mmCIF file of C-alpha atoms and ligand atoms in Angstrom:
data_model
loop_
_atom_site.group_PDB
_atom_site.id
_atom_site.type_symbol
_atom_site.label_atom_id
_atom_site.label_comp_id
_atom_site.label_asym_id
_atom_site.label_seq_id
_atom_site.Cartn_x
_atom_site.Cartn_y
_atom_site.Cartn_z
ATOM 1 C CA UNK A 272 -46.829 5.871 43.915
ATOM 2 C CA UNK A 273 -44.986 3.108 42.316
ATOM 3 C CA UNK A 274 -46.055 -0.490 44.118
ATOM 4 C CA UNK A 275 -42.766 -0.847 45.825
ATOM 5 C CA UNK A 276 -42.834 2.400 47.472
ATOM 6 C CA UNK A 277 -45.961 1.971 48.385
ATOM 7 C CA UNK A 278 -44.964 -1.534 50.413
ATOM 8 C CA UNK A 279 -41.732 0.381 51.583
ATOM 9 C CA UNK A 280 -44.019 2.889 53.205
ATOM 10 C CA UNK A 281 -46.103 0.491 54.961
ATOM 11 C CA UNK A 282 -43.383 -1.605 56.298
ATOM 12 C CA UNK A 283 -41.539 1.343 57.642
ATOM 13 C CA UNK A 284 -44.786 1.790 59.658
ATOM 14 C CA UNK A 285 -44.047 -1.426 61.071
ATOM 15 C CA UNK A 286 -40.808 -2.204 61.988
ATOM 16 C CA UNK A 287 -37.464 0.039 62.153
ATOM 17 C CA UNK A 288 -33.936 0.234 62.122
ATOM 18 C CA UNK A 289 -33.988 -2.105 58.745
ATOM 19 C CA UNK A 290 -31.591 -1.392 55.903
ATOM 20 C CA UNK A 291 -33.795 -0.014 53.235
ATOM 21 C CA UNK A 292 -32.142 -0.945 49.972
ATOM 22 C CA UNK A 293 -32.071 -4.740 51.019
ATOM 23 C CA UNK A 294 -35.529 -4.413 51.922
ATOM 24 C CA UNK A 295 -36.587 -2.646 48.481
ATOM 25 C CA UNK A 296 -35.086 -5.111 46.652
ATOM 26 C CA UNK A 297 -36.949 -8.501 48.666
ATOM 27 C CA UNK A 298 -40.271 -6.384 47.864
ATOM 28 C CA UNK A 299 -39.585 -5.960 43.899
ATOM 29 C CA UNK A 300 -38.385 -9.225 43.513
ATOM 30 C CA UNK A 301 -41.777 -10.467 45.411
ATOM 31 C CA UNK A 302 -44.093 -7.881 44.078
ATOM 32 C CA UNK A 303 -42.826 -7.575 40.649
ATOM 33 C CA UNK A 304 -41.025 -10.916 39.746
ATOM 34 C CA UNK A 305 -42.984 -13.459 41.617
ATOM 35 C CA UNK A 306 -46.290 -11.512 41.136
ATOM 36 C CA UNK A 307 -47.282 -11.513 45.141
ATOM 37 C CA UNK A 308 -49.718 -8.929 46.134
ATOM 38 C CA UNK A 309 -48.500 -6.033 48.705
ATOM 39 C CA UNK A 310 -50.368 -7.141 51.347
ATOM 40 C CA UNK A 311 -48.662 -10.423 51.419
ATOM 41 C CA UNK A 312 -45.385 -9.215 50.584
ATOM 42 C CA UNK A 313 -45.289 -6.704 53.448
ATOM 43 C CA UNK A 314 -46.293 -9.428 55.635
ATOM 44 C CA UNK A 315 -43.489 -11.498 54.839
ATOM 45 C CA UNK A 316 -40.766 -9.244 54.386
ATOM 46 C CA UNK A 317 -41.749 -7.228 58.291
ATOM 47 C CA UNK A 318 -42.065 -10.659 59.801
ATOM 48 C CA UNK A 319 -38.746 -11.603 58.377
ATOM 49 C CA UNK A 320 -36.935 -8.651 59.537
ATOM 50 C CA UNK A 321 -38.829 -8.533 62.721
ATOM 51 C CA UNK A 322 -37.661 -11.802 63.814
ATOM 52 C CA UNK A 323 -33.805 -10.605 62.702
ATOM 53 C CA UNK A 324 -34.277 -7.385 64.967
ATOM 54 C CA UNK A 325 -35.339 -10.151 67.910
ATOM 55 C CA UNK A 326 -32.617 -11.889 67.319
ATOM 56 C CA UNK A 327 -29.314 -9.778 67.266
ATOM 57 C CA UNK A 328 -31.206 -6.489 69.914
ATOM 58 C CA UNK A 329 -33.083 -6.630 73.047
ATOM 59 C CA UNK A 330 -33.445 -8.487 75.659
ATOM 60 C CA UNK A 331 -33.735 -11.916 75.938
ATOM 61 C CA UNK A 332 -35.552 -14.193 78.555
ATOM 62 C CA UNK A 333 -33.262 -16.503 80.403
ATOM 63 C CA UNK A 334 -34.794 -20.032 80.028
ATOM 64 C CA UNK A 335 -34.129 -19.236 76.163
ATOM 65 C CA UNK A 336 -30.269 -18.332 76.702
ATOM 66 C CA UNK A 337 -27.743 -21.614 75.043
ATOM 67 C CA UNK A 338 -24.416 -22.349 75.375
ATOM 68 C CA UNK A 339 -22.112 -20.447 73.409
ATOM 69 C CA UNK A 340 -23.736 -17.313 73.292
ATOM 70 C CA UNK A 341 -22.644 -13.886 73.015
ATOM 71 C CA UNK A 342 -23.495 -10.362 73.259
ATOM 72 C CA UNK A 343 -26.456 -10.932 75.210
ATOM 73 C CA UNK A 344 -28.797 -8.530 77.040
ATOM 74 C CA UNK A 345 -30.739 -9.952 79.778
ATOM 75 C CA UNK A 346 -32.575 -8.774 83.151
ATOM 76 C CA UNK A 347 -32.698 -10.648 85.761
ATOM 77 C CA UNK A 348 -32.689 -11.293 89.777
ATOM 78 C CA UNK A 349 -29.437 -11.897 91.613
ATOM 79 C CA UNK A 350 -30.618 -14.896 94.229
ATOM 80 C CA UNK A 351 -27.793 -16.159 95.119
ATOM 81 C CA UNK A 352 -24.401 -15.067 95.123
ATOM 82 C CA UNK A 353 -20.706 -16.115 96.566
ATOM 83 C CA UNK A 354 -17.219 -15.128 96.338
ATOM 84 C CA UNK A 355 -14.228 -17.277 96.398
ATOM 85 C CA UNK A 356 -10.414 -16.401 95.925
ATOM 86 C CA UNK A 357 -8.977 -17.920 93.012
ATOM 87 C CA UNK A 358 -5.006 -18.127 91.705
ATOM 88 C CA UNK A 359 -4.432 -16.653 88.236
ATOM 89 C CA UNK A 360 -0.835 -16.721 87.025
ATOM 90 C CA UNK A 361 0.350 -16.234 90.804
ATOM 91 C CA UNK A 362 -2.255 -13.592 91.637
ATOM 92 C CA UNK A 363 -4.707 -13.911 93.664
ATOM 93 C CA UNK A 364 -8.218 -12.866 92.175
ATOM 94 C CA UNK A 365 -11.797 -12.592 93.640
ATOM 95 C CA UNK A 366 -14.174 -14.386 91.594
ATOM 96 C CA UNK A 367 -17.903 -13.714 92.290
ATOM 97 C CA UNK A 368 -20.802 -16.527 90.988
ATOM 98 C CA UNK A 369 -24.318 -17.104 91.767
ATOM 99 C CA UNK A 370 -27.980 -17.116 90.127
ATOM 100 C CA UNK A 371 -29.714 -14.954 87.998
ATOM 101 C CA UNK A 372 -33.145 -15.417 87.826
ATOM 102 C CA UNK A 373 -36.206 -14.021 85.612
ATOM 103 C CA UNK A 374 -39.941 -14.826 85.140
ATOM 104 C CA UNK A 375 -39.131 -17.347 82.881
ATOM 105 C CA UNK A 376 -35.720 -19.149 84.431
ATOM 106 C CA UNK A 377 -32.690 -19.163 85.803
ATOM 107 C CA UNK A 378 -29.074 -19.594 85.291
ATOM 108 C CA UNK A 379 -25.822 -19.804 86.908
ATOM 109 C CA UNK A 380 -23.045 -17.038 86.175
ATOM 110 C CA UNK A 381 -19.852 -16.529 87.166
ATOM 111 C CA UNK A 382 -18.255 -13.063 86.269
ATOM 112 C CA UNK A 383 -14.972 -12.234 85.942
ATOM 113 C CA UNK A 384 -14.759 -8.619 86.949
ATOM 114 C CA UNK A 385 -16.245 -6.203 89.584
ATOM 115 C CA UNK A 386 -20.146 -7.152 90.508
ATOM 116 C CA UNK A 387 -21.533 -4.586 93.007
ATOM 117 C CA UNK A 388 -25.033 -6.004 93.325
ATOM 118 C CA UNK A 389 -25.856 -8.066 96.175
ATOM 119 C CA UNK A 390 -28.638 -11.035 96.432
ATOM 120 C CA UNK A 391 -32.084 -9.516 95.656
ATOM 121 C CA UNK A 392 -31.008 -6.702 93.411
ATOM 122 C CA UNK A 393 -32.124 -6.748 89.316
ATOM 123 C CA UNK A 394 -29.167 -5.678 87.037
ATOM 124 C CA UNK A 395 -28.945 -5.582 83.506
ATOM 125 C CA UNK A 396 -26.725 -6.719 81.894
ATOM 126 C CA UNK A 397 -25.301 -6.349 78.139
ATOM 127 C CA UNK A 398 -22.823 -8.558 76.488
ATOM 128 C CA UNK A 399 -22.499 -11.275 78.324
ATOM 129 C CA UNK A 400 -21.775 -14.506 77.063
ATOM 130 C CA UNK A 401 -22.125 -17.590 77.598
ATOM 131 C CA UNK A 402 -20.159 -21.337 77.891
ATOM 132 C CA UNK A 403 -20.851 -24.683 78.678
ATOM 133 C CA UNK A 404 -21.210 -26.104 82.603
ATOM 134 C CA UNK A 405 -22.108 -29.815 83.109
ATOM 135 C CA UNK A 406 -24.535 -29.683 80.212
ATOM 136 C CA UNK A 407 -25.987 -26.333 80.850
ATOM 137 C CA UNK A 408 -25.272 -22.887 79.656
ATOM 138 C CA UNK A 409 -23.429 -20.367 82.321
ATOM 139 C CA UNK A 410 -23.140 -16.852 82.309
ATOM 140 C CA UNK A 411 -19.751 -15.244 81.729
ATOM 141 C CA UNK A 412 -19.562 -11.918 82.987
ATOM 142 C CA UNK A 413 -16.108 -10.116 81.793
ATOM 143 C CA UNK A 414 -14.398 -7.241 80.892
ATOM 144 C CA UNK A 415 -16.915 -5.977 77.801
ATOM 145 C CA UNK A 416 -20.134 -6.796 79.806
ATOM 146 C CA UNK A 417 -22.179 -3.736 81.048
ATOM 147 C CA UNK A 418 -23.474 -3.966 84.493
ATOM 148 C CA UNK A 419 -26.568 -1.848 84.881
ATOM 149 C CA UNK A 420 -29.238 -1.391 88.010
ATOM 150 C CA UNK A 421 -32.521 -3.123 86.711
ATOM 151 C CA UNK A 422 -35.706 -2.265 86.612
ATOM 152 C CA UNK A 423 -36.913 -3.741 90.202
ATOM 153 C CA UNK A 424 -40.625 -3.495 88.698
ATOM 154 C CA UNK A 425 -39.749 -5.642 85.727
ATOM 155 C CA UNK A 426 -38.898 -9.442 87.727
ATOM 156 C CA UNK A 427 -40.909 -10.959 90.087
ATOM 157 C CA UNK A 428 -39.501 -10.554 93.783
ATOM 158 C CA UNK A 429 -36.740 -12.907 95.335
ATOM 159 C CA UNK A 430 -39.312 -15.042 97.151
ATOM 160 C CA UNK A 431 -41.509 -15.625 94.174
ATOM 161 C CA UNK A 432 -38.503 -16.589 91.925
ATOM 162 C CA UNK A 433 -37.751 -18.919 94.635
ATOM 163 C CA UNK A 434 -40.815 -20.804 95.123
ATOM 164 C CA UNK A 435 -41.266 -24.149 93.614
ATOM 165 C CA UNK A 436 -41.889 -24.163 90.450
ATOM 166 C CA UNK A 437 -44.234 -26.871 88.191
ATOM 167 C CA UNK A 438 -42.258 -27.914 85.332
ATOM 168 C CA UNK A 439 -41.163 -31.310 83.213
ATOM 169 C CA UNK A 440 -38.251 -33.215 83.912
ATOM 170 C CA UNK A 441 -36.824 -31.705 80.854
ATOM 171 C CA UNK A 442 -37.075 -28.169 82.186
ATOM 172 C CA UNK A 443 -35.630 -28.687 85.954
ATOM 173 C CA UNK A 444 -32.422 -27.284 84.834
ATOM 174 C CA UNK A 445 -34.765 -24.050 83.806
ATOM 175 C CA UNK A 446 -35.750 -22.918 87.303
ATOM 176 C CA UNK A 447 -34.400 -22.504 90.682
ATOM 177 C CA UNK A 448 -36.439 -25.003 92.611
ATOM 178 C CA UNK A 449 -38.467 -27.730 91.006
ATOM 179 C CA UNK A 450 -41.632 -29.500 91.130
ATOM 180 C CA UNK A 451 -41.848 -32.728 89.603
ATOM 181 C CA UNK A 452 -44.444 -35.271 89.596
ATOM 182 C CA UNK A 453 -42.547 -38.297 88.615
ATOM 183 C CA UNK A 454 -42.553 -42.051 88.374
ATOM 184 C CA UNK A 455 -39.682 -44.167 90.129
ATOM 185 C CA UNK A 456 -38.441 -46.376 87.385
ATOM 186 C CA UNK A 457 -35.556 -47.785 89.598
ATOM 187 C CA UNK A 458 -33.463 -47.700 92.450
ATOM 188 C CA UNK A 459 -29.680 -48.072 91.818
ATOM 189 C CA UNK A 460 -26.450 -49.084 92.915
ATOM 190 C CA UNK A 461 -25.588 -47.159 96.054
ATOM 191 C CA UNK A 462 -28.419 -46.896 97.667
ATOM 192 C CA UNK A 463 -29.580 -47.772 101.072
ATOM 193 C CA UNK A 464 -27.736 -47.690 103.573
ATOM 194 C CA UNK A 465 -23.933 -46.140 103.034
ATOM 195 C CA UNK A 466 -21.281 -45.208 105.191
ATOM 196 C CA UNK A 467 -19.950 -41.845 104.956
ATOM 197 C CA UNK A 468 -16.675 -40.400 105.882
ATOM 198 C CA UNK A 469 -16.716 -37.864 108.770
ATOM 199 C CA UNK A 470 -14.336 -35.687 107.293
ATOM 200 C CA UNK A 471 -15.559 -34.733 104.562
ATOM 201 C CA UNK A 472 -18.456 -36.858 103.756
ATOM 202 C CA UNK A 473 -17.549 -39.071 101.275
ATOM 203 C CA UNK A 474 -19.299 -42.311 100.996
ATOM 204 C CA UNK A 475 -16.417 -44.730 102.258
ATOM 205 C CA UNK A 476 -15.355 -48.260 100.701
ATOM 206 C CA UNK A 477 -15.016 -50.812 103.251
ATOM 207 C CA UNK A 478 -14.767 -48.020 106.244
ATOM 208 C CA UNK A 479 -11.906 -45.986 103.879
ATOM 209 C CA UNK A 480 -12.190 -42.670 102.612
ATOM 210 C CA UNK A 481 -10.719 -42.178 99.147
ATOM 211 C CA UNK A 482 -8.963 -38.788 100.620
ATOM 212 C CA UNK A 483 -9.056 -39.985 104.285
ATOM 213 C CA UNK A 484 -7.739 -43.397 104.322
ATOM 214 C CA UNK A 485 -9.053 -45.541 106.874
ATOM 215 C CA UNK A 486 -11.589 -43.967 109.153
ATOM 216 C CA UNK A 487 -14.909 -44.784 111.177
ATOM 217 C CA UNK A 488 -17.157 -43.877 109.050
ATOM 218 C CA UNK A 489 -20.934 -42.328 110.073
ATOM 219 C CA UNK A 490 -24.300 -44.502 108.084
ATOM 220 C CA UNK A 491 -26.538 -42.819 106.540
ATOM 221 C CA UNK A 492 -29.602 -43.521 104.172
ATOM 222 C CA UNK A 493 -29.613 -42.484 100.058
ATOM 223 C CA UNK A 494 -31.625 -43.229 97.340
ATOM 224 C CA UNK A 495 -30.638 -42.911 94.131
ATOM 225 C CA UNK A 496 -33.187 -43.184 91.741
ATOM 226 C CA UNK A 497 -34.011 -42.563 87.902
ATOM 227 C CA UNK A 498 -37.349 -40.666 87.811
ATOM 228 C CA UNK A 499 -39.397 -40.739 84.434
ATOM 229 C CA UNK A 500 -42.388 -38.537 83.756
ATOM 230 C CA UNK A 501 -43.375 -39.420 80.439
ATOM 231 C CA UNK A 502 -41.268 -35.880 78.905
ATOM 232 C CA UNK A 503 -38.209 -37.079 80.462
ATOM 233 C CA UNK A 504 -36.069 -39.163 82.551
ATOM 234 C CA UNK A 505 -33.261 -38.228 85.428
ATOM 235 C CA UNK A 506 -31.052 -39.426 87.845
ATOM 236 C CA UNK A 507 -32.278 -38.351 91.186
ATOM 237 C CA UNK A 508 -30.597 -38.153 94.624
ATOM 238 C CA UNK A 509 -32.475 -38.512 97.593
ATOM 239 C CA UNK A 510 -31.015 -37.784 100.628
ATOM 240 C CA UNK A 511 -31.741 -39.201 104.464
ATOM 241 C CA UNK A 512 -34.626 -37.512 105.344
ATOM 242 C CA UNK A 513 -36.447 -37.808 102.081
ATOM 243 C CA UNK A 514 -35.408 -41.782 102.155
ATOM 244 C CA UNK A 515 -36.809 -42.327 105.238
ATOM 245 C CA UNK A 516 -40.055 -40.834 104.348
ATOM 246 C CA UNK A 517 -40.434 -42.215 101.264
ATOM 247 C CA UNK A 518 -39.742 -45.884 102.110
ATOM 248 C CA UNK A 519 -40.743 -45.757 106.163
ATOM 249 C CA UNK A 520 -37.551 -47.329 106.904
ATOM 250 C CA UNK A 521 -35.488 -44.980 109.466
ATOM 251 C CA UNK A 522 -31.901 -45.159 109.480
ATOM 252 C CA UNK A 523 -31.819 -46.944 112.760
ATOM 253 C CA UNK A 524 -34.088 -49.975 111.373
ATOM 254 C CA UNK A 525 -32.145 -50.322 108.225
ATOM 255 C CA UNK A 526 -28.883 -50.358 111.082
ATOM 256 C CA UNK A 527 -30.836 -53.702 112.548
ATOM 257 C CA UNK A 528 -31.729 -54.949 109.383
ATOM 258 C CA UNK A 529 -28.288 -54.883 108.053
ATOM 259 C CA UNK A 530 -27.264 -56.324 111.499
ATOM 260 C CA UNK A 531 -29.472 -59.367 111.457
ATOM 261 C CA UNK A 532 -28.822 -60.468 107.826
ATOM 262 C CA UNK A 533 -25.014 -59.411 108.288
ATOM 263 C CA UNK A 534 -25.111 -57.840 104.676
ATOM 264 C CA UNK A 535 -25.941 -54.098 104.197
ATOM 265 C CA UNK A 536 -27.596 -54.402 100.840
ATOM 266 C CA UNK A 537 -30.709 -56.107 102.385
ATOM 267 C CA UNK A 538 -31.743 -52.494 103.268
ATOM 268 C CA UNK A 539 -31.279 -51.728 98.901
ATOM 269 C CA UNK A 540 -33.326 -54.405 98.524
ATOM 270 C CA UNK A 541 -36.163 -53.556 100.590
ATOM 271 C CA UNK A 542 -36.253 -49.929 99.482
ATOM 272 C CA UNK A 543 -36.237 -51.355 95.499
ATOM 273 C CA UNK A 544 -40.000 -51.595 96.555
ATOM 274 C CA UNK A 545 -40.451 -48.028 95.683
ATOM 275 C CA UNK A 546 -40.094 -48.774 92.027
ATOM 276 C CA UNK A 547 -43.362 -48.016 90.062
ATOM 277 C CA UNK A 548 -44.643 -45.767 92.758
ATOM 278 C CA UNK A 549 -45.420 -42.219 91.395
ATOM 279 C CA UNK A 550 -44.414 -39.231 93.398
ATOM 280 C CA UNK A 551 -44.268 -35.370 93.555
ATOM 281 C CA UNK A 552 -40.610 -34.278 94.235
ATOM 282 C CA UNK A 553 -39.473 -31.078 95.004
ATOM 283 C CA UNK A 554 -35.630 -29.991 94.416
ATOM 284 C CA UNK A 555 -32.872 -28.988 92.643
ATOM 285 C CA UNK A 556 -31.088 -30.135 89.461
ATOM 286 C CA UNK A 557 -27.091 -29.756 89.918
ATOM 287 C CA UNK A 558 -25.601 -30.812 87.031
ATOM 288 C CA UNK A 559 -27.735 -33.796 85.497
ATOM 289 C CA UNK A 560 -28.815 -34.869 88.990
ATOM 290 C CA UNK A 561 -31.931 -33.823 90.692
ATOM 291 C CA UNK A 562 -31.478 -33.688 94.042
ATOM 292 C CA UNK A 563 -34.926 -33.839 95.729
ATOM 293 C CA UNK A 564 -35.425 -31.600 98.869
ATOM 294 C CA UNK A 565 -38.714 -32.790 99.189
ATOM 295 C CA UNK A 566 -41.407 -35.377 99.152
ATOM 296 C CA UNK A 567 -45.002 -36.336 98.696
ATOM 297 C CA UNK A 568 -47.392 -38.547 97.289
ATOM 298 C CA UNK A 569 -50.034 -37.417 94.670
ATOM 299 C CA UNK A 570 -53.315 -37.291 96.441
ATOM 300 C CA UNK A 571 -54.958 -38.830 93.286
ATOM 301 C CA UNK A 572 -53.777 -42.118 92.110
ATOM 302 C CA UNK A 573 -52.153 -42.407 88.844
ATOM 303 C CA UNK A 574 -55.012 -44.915 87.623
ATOM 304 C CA UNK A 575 -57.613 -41.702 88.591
ATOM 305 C CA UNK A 576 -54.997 -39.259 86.958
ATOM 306 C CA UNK A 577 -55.293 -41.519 83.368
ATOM 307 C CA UNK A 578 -58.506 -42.109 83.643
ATOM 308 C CA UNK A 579 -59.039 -38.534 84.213
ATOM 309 C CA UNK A 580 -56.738 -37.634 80.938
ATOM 310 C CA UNK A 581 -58.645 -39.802 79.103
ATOM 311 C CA UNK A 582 -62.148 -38.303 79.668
ATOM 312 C CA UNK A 583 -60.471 -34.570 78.925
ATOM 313 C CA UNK A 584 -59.727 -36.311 75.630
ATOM 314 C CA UNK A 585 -62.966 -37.431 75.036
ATOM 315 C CA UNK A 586 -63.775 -33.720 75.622
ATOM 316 C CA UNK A 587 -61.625 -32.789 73.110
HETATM 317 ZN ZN1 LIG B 626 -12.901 -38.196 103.824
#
């Protein structure tokens, strides 16, 4: 058998559903032109049409999905999922969104068309898209995407793909609820203690609401902080609870303190203490804000931690 055929042979044993002529001609040009041996040449040619057949078929894992895809196959979790009416040209339409979840990630969808699977279920779908939200891609389910029952065996079960998850600040957008360990690198503008309107929330300017006019507005405590972790840096909100943990000032104290020194940004200044303190945060990124659920402090020190880092590189 001619050399050619013989490498034809042996990459059909490999991979499949490859145009044969194309691939006959990349193995004579490397076998007989450039002098490669057949071992090497059906190496290169399967592993170059194996990574085209990963490409265009199959499924792909969600935490690898970009904006401005399409066709798309992916399995995945439905763990969260709301409907809200919405006007097109006059009529009314239903429009359902939520999370889809898999081992590796999860991402935000909003589809267009019928979606009879409820929170908990795995569906499969095929040719979906996707387009841009706030930074990150989102799932477009419309008229041309197939909506299939999943393989229940094949994702890891709702409470699992719930759970906290260690990651980078990078990768918080990647999963449904992050765990961070995190320096403070600063406390902004707009923190301490705020005023918020009791309407609808707002934080008020001089006791107005920018949709409420002039109300009496409710305190409250907020942090916002950037976080840095050596792989990335964030914004981060932290909310009341997590403020008052973090910095032992309750809301109530930071009232009197604000009292006393008639200025409410003695209370910023106090919590700016935080800066350079290392914590573990656990939360959620919406948008390009984390928004930390959750906090602790490491139980090593970040002086152990280096010096720890720097004996496994000794190892090494
Ligand atoms: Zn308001």
């Amino acid at each position: 058998m001619d050399k050619v055929e013989k490498a034809l042979k042996e990459v059909k044993e490999s991979i499949e559903g490859f145009d044969q002529d194309s691939v006959r001609n990349e193995l004579e040009e490397l076998i007989k032109n450039f002098n490669v041996p057949i071992d090497q040449a059906v190496s290169t040619v399967i592993r170059k049409h194996r990574d085209d057949s990963t490409r265009t078929k199959g499924k792909k894992n969600i935490s690898e999905i970009e904006v401005d895809e399409s066709g798309l196959e992916i399995e995945g979790r439905v763990i969260r999922k709301t409907s809200r009416e919405i006007e097109v040209e006059g009529e009314k339409r239903e429009v359902i969104s939520g999370t889809i979840a898999d081992e590796s990630g999860k991402i935000g969808f909003t589809s267009w068309t019928a979606f009879p699977f409820e929170e908990g279920a795995v569906v499969l779908i095929e040719n979906g898209y996707t387009r841009e939200w706030r930074g990150n891609p989102e799932l477009q389910i419309g008229d041309y995407t197939n909506l299939k029952e999943g393989d229940d065996e094949a994702v890891p079960d709702i409470k699992e793909l719930k759970s906290p998850k260690e990651v980078t600040l990078p990768e918080v957008g990647n999963v449904f609820k992050a765990k961070i360990e995190a320096e403070i690198v600063d406390v902004q503008n707009g923190s301490g203690l705020i005023m918020r309107c009791p309407e609808c929330n707002r934080v008020t300017k001089g006791g107005e609401c920018q949709v409420h006019g002039e109300v009496d507005p409710n305190p409250d405590l907020r942090i916002k902080a950037i976080l840095d972790d050596g792989r990335g840096v964030t914004q981060a909100t932290l909310g009341r609870e997590v403020t008052e943990k973090l910095t032992n000032i309750k809301l109530e104290e930071a009232k009197k303190m604000a009292r006393d020194a008639l200025d409410k940004s003695v209370v910023k200044e106090e919590m700016k203490k935080v800066v350079g303190k290392t914590i573990i945060a656990i939360g959620q990124a919406i948008g390009d804000n984390f928004v930390v659920r959750e906090v602790s402090e490491p139980s090593w020190a970040p002086e152990e931690k280096a010096k720890n880092l720097l004996e496994e590189l000794k190892e090494v």
